Short mmCIF file of C-alpha atoms in Angstrom, two decimals:
data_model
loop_
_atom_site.label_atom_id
_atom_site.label_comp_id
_atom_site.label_asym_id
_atom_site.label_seq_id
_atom_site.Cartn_x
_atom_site.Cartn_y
_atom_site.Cartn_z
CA UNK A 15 25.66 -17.84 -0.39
CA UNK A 16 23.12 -18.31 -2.86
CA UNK A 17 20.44 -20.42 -1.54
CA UNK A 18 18.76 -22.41 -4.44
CA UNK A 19 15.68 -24.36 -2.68
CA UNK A 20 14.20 -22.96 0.07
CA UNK A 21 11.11 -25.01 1.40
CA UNK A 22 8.50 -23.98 3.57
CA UNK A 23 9.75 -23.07 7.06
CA UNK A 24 6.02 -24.56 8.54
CA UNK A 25 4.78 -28.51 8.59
CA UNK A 26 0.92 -28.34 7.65
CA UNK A 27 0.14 -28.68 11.41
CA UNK A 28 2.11 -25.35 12.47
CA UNK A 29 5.52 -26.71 13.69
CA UNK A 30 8.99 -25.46 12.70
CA UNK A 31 10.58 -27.63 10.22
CA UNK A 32 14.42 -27.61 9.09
CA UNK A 33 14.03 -27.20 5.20
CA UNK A 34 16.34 -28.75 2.85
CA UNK A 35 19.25 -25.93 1.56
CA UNK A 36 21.01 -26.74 -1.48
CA UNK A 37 24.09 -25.40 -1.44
CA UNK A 38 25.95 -23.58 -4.74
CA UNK A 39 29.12 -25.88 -4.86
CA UNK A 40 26.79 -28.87 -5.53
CA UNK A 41 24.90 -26.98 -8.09
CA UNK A 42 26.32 -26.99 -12.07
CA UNK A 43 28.47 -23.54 -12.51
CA UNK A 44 26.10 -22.56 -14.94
CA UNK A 45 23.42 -22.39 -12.29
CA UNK A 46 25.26 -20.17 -9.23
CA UNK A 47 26.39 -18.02 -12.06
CA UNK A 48 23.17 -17.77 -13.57
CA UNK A 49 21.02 -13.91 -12.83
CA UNK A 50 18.79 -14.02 -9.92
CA UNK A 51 15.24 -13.92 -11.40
CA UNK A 52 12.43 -13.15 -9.42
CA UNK A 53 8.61 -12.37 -10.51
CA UNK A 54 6.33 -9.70 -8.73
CA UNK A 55 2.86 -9.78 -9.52
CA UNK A 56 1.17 -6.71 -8.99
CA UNK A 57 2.24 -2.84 -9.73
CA UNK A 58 0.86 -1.52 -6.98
CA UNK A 59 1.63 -0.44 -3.51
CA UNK A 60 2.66 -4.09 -2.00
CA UNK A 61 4.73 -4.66 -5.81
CA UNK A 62 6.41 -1.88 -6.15
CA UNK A 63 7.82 -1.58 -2.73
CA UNK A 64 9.23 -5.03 -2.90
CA UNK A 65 10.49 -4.54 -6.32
CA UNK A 66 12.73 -1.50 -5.39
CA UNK A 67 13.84 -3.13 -2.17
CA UNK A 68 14.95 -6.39 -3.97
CA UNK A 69 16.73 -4.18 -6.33
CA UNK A 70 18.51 -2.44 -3.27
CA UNK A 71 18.87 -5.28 -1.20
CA UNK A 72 20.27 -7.69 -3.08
CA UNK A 73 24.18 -8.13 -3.70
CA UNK A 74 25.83 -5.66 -5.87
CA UNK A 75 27.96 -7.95 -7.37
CA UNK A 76 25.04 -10.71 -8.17
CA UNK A 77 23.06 -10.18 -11.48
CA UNK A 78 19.75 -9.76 -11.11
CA UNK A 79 16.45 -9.89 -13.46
CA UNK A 80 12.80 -8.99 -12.02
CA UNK A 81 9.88 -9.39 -14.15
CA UNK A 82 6.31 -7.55 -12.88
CA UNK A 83 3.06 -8.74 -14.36
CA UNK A 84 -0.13 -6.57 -13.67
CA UNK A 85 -2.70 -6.65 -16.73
CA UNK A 86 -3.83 -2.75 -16.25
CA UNK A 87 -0.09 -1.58 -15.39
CA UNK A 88 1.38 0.74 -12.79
CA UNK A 89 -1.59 1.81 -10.12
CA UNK A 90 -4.51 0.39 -12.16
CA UNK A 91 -5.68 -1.27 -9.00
CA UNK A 92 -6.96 -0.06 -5.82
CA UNK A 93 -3.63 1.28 -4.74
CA UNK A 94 -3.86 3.57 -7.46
CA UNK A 95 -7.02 5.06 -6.74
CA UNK A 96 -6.65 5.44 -2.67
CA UNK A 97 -7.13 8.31 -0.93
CA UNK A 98 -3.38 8.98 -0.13
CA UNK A 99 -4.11 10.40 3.33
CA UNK A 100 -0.66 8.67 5.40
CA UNK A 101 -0.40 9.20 9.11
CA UNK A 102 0.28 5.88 11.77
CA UNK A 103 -2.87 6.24 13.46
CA UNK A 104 -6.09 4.68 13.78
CA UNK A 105 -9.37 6.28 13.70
CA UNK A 106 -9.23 6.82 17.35
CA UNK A 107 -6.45 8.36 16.92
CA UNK A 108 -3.63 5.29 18.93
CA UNK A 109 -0.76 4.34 17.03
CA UNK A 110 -1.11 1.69 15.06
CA UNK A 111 1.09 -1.68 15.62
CA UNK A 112 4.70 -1.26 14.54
CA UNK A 113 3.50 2.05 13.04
CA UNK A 114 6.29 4.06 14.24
CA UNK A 115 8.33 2.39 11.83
CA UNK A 116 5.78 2.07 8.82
CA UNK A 117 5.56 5.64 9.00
CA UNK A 118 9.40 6.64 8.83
CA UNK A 119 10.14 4.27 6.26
CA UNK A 120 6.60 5.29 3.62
CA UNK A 121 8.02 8.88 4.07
CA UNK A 122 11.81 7.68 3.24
CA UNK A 123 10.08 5.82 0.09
CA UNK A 124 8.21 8.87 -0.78
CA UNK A 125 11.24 11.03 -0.92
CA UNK A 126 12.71 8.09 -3.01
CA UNK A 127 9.66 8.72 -5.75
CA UNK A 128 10.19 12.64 -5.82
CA UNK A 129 13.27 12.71 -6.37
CA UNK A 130 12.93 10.09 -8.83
CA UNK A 131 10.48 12.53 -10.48
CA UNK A 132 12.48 15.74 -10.02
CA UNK A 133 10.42 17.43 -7.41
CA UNK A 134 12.76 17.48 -4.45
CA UNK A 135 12.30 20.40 -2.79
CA UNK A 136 9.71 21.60 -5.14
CA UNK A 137 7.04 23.87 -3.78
CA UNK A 138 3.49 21.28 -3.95
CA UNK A 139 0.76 24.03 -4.32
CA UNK A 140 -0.37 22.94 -7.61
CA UNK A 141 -2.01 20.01 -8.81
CA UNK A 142 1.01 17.98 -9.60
CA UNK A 143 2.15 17.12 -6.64
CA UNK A 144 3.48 13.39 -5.36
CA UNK A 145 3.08 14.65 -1.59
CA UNK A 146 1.37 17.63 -0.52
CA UNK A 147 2.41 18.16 2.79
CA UNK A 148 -0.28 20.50 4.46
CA UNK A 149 -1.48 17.62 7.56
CA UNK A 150 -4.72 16.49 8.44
CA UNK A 151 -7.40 17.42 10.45
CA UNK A 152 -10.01 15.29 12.49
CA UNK A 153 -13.18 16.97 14.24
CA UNK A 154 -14.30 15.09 17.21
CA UNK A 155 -17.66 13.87 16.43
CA UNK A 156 -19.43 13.20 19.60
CA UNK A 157 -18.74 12.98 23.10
CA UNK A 158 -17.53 9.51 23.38
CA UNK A 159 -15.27 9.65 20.31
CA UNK A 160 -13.93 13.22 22.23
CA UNK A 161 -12.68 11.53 25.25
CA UNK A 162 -11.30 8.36 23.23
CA UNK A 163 -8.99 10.53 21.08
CA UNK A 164 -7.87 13.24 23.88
CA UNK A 165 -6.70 10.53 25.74
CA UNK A 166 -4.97 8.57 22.90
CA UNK A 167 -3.45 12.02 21.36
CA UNK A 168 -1.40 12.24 24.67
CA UNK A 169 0.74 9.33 23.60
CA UNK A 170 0.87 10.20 19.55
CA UNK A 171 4.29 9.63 18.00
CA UNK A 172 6.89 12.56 17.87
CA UNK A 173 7.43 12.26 14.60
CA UNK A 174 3.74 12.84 13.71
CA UNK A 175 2.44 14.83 16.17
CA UNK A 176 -1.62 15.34 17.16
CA UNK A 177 -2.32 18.70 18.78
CA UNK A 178 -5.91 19.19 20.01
CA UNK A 179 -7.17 22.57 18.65
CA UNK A 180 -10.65 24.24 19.38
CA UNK A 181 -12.93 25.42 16.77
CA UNK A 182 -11.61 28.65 16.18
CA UNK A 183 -7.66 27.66 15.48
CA UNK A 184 -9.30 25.20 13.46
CA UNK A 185 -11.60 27.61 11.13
CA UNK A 186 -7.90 29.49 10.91
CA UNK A 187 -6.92 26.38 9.01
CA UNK A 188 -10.08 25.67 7.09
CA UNK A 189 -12.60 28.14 6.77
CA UNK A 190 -16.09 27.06 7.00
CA UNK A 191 -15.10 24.02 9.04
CA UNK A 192 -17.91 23.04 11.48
CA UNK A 193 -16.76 21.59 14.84
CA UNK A 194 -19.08 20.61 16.94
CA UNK A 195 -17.80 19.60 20.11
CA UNK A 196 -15.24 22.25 19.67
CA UNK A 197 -12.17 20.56 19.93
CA UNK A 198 -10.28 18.90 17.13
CA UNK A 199 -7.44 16.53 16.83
CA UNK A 200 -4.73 18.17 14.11
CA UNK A 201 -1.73 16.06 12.70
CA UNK A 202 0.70 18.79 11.58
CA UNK A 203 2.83 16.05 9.42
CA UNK A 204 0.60 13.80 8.33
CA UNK A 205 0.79 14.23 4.66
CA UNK A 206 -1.77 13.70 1.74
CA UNK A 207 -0.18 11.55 -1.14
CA UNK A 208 -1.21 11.17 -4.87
CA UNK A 209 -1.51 7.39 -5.27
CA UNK A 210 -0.99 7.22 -8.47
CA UNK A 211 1.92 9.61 -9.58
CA UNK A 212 3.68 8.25 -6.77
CA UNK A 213 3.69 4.90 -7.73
CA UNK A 214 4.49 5.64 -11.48
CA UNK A 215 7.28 8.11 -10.01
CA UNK A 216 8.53 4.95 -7.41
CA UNK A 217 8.63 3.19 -10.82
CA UNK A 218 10.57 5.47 -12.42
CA UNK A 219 13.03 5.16 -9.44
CA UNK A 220 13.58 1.35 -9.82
CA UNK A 221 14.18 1.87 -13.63
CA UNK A 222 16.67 4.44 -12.05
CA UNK A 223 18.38 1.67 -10.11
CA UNK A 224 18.47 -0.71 -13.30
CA UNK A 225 20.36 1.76 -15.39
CA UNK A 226 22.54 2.81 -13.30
CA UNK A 227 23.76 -0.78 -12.77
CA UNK A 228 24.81 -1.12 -16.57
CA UNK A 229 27.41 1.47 -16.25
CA UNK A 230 28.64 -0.26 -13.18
CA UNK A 231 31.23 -2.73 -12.54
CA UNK A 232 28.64 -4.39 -10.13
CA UNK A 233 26.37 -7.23 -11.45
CA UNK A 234 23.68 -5.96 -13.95
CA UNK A 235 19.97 -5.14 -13.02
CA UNK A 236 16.83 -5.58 -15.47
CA UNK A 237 13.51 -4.66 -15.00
CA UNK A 238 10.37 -5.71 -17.39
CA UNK A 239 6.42 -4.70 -16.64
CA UNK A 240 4.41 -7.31 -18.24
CA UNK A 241 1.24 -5.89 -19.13
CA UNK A 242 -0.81 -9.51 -18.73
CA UNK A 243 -2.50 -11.40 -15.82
CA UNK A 244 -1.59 -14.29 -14.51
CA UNK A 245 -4.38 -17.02 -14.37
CA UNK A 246 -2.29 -19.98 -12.60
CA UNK A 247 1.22 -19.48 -10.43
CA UNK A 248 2.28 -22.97 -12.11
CA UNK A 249 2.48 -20.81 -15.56
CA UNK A 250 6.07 -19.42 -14.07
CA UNK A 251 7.26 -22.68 -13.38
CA UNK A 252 9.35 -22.64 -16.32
CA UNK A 253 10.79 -25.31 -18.73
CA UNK A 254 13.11 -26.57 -15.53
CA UNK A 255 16.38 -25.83 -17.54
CA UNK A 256 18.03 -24.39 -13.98
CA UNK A 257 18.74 -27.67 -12.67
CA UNK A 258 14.83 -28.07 -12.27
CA UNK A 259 14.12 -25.63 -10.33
CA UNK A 260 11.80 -23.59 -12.37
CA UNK A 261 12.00 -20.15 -14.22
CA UNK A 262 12.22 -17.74 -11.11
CA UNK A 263 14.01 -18.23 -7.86
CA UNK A 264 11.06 -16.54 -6.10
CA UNK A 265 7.35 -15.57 -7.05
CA UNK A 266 5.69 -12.76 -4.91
CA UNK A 267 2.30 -12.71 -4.80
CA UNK A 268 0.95 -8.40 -4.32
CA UNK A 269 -2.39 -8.68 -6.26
CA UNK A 270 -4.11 -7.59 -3.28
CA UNK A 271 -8.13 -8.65 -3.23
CA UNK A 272 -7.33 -10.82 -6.89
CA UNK A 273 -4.75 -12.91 -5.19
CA UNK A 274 -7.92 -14.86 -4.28
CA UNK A 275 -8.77 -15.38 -7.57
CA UNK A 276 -5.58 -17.60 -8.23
CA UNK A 277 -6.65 -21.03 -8.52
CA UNK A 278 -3.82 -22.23 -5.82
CA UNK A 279 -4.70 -19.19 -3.18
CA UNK A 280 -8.76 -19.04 -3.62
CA UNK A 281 -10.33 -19.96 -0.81
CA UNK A 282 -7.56 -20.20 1.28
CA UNK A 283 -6.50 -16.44 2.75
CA UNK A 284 -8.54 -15.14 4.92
CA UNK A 285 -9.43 -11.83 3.58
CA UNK A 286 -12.82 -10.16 2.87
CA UNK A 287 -13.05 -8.09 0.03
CA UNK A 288 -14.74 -4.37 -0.25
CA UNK A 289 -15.27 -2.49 -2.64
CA UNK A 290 -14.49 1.50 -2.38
CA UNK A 291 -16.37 4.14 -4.45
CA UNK A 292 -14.04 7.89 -4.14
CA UNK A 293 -15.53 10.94 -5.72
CA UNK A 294 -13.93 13.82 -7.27
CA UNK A 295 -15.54 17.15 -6.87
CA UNK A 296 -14.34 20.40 -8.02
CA UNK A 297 -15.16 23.95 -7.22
CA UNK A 298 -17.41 25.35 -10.42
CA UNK A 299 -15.79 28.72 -12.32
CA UNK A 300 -18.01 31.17 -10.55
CA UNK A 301 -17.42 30.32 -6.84
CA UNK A 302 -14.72 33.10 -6.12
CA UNK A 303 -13.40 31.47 -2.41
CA UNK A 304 -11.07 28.57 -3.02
CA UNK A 305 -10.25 25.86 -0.38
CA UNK A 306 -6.68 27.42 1.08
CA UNK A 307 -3.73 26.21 0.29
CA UNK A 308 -2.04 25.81 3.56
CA UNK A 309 -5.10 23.67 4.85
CA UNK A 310 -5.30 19.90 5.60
CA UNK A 311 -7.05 17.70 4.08
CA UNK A 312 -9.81 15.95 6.46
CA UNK A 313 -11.20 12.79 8.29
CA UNK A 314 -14.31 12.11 9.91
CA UNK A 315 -16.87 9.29 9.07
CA UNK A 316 -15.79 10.42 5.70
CA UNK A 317 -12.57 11.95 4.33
CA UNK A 318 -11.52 14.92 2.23
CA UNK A 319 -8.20 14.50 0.22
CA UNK A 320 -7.48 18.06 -0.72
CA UNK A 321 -5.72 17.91 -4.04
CA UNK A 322 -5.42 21.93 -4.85
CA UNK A 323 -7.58 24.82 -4.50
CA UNK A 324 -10.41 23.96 -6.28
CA UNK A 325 -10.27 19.83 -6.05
CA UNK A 326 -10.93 17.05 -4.09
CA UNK A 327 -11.56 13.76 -4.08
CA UNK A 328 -14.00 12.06 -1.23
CA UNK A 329 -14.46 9.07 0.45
CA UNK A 330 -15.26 6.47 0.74
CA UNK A 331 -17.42 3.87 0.46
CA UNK A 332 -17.89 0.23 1.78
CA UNK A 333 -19.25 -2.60 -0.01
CA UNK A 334 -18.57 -5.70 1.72
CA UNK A 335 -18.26 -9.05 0.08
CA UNK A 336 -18.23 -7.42 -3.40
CA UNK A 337 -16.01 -9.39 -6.07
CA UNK A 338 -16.06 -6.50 -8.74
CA UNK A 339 -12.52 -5.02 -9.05
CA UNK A 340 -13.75 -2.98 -12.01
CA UNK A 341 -12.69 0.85 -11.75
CA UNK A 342 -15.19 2.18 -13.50
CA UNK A 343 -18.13 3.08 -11.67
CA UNK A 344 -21.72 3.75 -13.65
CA UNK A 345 -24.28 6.08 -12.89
CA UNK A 346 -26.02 4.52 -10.51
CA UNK A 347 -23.13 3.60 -8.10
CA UNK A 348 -21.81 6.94 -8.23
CA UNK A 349 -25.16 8.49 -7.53
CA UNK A 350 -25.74 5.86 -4.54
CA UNK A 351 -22.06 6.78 -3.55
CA UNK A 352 -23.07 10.36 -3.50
CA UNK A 353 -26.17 10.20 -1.06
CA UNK A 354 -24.35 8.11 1.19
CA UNK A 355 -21.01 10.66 1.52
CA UNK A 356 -22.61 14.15 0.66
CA UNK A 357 -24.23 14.05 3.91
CA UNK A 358 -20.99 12.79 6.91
CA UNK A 359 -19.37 15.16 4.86
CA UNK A 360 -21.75 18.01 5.37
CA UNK A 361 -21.33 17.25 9.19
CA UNK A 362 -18.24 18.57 9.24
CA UNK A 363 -17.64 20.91 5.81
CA UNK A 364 -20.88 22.35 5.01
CA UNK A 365 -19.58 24.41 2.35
CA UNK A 366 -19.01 21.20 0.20
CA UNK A 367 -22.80 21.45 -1.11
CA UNK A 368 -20.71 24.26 -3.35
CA UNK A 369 -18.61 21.62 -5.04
CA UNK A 370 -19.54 20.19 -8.28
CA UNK A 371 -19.26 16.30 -8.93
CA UNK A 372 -16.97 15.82 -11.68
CA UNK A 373 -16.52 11.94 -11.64
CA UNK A 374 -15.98 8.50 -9.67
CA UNK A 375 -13.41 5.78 -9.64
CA UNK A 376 -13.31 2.30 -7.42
CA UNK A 377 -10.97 -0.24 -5.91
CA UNK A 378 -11.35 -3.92 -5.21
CA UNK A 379 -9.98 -3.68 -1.70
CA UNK A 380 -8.31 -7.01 0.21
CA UNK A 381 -9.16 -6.52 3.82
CA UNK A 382 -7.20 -8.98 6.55
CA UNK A 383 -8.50 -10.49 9.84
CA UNK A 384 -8.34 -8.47 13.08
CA UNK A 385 -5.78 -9.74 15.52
CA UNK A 386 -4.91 -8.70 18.87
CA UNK A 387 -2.49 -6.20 16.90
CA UNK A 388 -4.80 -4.76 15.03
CA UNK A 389 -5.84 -5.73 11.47
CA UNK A 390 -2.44 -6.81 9.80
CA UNK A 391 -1.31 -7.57 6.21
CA UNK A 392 -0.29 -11.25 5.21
CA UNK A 393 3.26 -12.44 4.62
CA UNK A 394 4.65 -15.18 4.28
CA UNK A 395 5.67 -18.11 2.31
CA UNK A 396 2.97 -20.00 0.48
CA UNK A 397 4.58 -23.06 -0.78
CA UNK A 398 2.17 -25.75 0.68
CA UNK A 399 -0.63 -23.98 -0.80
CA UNK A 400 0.66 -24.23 -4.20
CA UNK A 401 1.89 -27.43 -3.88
CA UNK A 402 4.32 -29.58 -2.87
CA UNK A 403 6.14 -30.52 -5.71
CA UNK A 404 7.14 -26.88 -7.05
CA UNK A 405 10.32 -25.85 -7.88
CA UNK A 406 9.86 -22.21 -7.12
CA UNK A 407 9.49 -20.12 -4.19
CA UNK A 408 5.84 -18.65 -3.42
CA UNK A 409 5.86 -15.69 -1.14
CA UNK A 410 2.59 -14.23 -0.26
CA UNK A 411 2.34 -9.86 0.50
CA UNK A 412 -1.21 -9.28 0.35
CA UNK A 413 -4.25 -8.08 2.74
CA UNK A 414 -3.20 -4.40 2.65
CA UNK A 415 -6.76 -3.10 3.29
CA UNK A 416 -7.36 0.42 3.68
CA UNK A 417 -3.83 1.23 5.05
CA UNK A 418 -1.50 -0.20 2.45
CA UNK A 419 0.17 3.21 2.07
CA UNK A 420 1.34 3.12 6.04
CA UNK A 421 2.52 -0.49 5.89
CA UNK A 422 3.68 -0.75 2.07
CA UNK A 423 7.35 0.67 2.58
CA UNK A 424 8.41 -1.06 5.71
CA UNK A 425 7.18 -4.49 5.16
CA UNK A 426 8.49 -4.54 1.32
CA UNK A 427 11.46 -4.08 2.65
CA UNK A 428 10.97 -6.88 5.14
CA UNK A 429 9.53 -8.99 2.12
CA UNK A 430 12.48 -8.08 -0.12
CA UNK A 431 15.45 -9.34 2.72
CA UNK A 432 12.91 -12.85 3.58
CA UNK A 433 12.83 -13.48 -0.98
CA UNK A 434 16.45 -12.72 -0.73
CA UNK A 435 17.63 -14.80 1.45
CA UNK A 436 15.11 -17.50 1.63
CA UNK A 437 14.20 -16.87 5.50
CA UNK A 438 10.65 -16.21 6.66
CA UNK A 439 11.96 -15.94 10.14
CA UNK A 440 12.81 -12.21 9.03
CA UNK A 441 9.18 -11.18 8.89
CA UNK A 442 7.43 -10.89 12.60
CA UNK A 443 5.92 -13.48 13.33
CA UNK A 444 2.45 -11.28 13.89
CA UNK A 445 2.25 -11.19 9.94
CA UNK A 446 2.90 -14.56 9.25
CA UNK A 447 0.61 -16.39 12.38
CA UNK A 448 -2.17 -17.02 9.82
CA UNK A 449 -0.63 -19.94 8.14
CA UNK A 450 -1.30 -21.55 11.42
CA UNK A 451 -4.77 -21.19 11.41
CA UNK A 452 -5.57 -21.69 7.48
CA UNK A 453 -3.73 -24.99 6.69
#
C-alpha cells in the first residue's frame, strides 16, 4: 500500500503519536498511479547509500523517480576526501555499537561498487584501486593504551579479526616500522578504501539499476544528479499538483556538517563541526625502497592510508568548531597541518621524513553527540522542524563523523525501508533518541 502522508511519529514533548495515513483508494487514480519521487540531498557517503537502497528496496512493479542535489557532485564533500581506512573498531580497539553489522553490509556495498566498475576479482596493487585489501596495523603506544587493547582484541569480531603481533612479525609487514612497546594489534581484513572512486563507482551502480529497469516489465527507475545547492527544504515543496502534497513523497536530508546550514535544521541538531586537513605524500624518484605492497596501511595518533608503493595520504587533523567546508587548503594550513602530523607519524614510521609532500585536501566534518552507545549518526524524521504545515516528508541521515564509511551501508539501508514505507519505528531507536532531547 502506498502510504501518501506520513506525519511525524513524535508529539514535540517526546510521546508516540498515531499519525494520520491516507490511504490510496481515497486518493484520485492519477495520484496512486503517479512515480514515486523522492529527493536525496547530498552525493556522498550517507546519499548514495540511501539512493541505491531505495532503488533496491522499493517495489518492482512501482515506478520510481529520485532526484540528488549536491552543488560540487559525486564525493566533493568530506566523504570524498576521507581516509578510507574501514574496520568496526574503535581506537581502543572494542567493537563499535551494532558494528558487526555495519561492517558486513559496507563490505557487501563495496563489492556492489567494483563490480559496478569492472574490478571484481581484479588484482588492487596499483593505484586504481576501489579497495585495497592489505589490513591495518596499530602499534601500541604506551603502556596504558597496551593493556586497554590486549584486553579488548580478545573479544574482536570473527569476521575482522585483531591478532597481537610483536615487533619483529610486524617489521615483516612494514619495514622500518618502530614499535615501541613491542606488541602490536594487526587487523588482517580490515581494508583501506578509495573514497572517492568508490562513491563515483557506487554511482555508477545505481545508474546500473535505472537502466536495467527500462528493459524490464517491472515499473521504470530514473535517476538525475542535480549539480545545485539547496538553500531552503520548502524550495521542493512543489506546485501541490499531487493532491497537495508537494513535489516529492520524501526529502532526505545527507549533507552532513551543511545540513546545519539549512534555514529549517540550523541550530537545531546537535552536531559539532571539524574540520580535517589529509596530506598526500609521495616517495621522490631517487629513493630506490618502496613501501611493500602486501603491507597495511596504519593507525596511531595519526594514520597512514597506503595508496600504492610510492603514495600515501596522512591524517588527520582536528579543527573544532570550524564552519569552512572549503576543500582547498592554502599554504599556511597545509604547512600548520604538516608540523602537527609529521611528528605522531614519525613515532611510529620514521622513514616517512623520506616522503615528499605533494599536496592537501579538507572536509567539513559533522560530528554527533556521545551516547552511552558510543557516538551515533542521526536519523530520523524531521517534520516538526520544518514545519507543520508541509506536505512532504523530511527525513534526516546526517552526523556521520569520522566513521561514515562503517555506518554508511547498513543504516542507508535502514533509511531507505523507514522513506519507503513511511515508518521511523524501523530505525533503532538509539539513532533516533535525539529528537527527544532537541525539540
Amino acid at each position: 500500500m502506498l502510504l501518501a502522508v506520513c506525519p511525524d511519529t513524535l508529539t514535540p514533548a517526546g510521546h508516540g503519536q498515531l499519525g494520520k495515513i491516507i490511504s490510496p483508494l481515497s486518493l484520485p487514480p492519477s495520484f496512486s498511479s503517479r512515480p514515486l519521487r523522492y529527493a536525496v540531498l547530498g552525493a556522498g557517503f550517507a546519499g548514495l547509500s540511501v539512493t541505491w537502497h531505495l532503488l533496491k528496496n522499493s517495489p518492482k512493479e512501482k515506478e520510481m523517480r529520485i532526484d540528488i542535489y549536491d552543488e560540487v557532485g559525486i564525493g566533493g564533500g568530506a566523504s570524498g576526501i576521507s581516509g578510507g581506512l574501514l574496520h568496526p573498531y574503535s581506537p581502543k580497539a572494542k567493537l563499535l555499537w551494532r558494528g558487526a553489522e555495519c561492517w558486513k553490509e559496507s563490505l557487501m556495498l563495496l563489492n556492489v561498487a567494483e563490480a559496478a566498475a569492472g574490478l571484481s576479482g581484479v588484482d588492487d596493487s596499483d593505484d586504481s584501486f576501489i579497495v585495497r585489501r592489505r589490513g591495518i596495523m596499530r602499534p601500541a603506544v604506551n603502556t596504558k593504551n597496551l593493556i586497554v587493547l590486549t584486553d579488548n582484541a580478545q573479544n574482536c569480531d570473527a569476521s575482522c579479526r585483531i591478532e597481537t603481533i610483536d615487533e619483529d612479525t610486524a617489521q615483516k609487514l612494514v619495514p622500518k616500522i618502530h614499535v615501541p612497546f613491542n606488541s602490536a594489534f594487526y587487523m588482517p581484513e580490515a581494508v583501506n578504501v578509495h573514497p572517492l572512486r568508490y562513491l563515483q563507482a557506487l554511482f555508477l551502480a545505481c545508474q546500473n539499476v535505472v537502466n536495467e529497469s527500462s528493459t524490464s516489465s517491472h515499473g521504470k527507475k530514473e535517476l538525475y544528479l542535480h549539480k545545485k545547492s539547496v538553500q531552503n527544504l520548502l524550495e521542493l515543496e512543489g506546485d501541490g499538483k499531487y493532491y497537495n502534497l508537494g513535489e516529492y513523497d520524501a526529502v532526505i536530508i545527507c549533507l552532513g556538517a551543511k545540513a546545519d546550514m539549512l534555514p529549517e535544521l540550523s541550530g537545531r541538531l546537535p552536531l559539532r563541526t571539524c574540520r580535517g586537513v589529509i596530506a598526500h605524500l609521495q616517495l621522490p624518484a631517487n629513493i630506490r625502497e618502496e613501501y611493500l605492497d602486501h603491507a597495511p596501511s596504519i593507525l596511531s595518533d595519526a594514520w597512514l592510508a597506503i595508496q600504492g608503493s610510492r603514495s600515501l595520504y596522512m591524517g588527520s587533523t582536528w579543527e573544532w568548531k570550524s564552519r569552512n567546508s572549503n576543500p582547498n587548503v592554502s599554504v599556511d594550513e597545509a604547512s600548520r597541518a604538516l608540523q602537527e602530523l609529521l611528528p605522531k607519524v614519525s613515532a611510529f614510521y620514521p622513514a616517512i621524513k623520506d616522503w615528499t609532500f605533494t599536496k592537501a585536501n579538507a572536509g567539513l566534518r559533522a560530528m554527533p553527540p556521545l551516547t552511552d552507545h558510543g557516538s551515533l549518526p542521526l536519523l530520523g524524521c524531521v517534520n516538526y522542524f520544518v514545519g507543520e504545515n508541509v506536505a512532504g516528508k523530511y527525513w534526516l541521515f546526517g552526523g556521520l563523523g569520522s566513521r561514515g564509511l562503517l555506518y554508511h551501508a547498513w543504516l542507508g539501508n535502514l533509511m531507505a525501508q523507514a522513506v519507503i514505507s513511511c515508518n521511523e519505528q524501523v530505525i533503532p531507536s538509539e539513532l533516533t533518541a535525539w529528537k527527544n532531547i532537541n525539540r
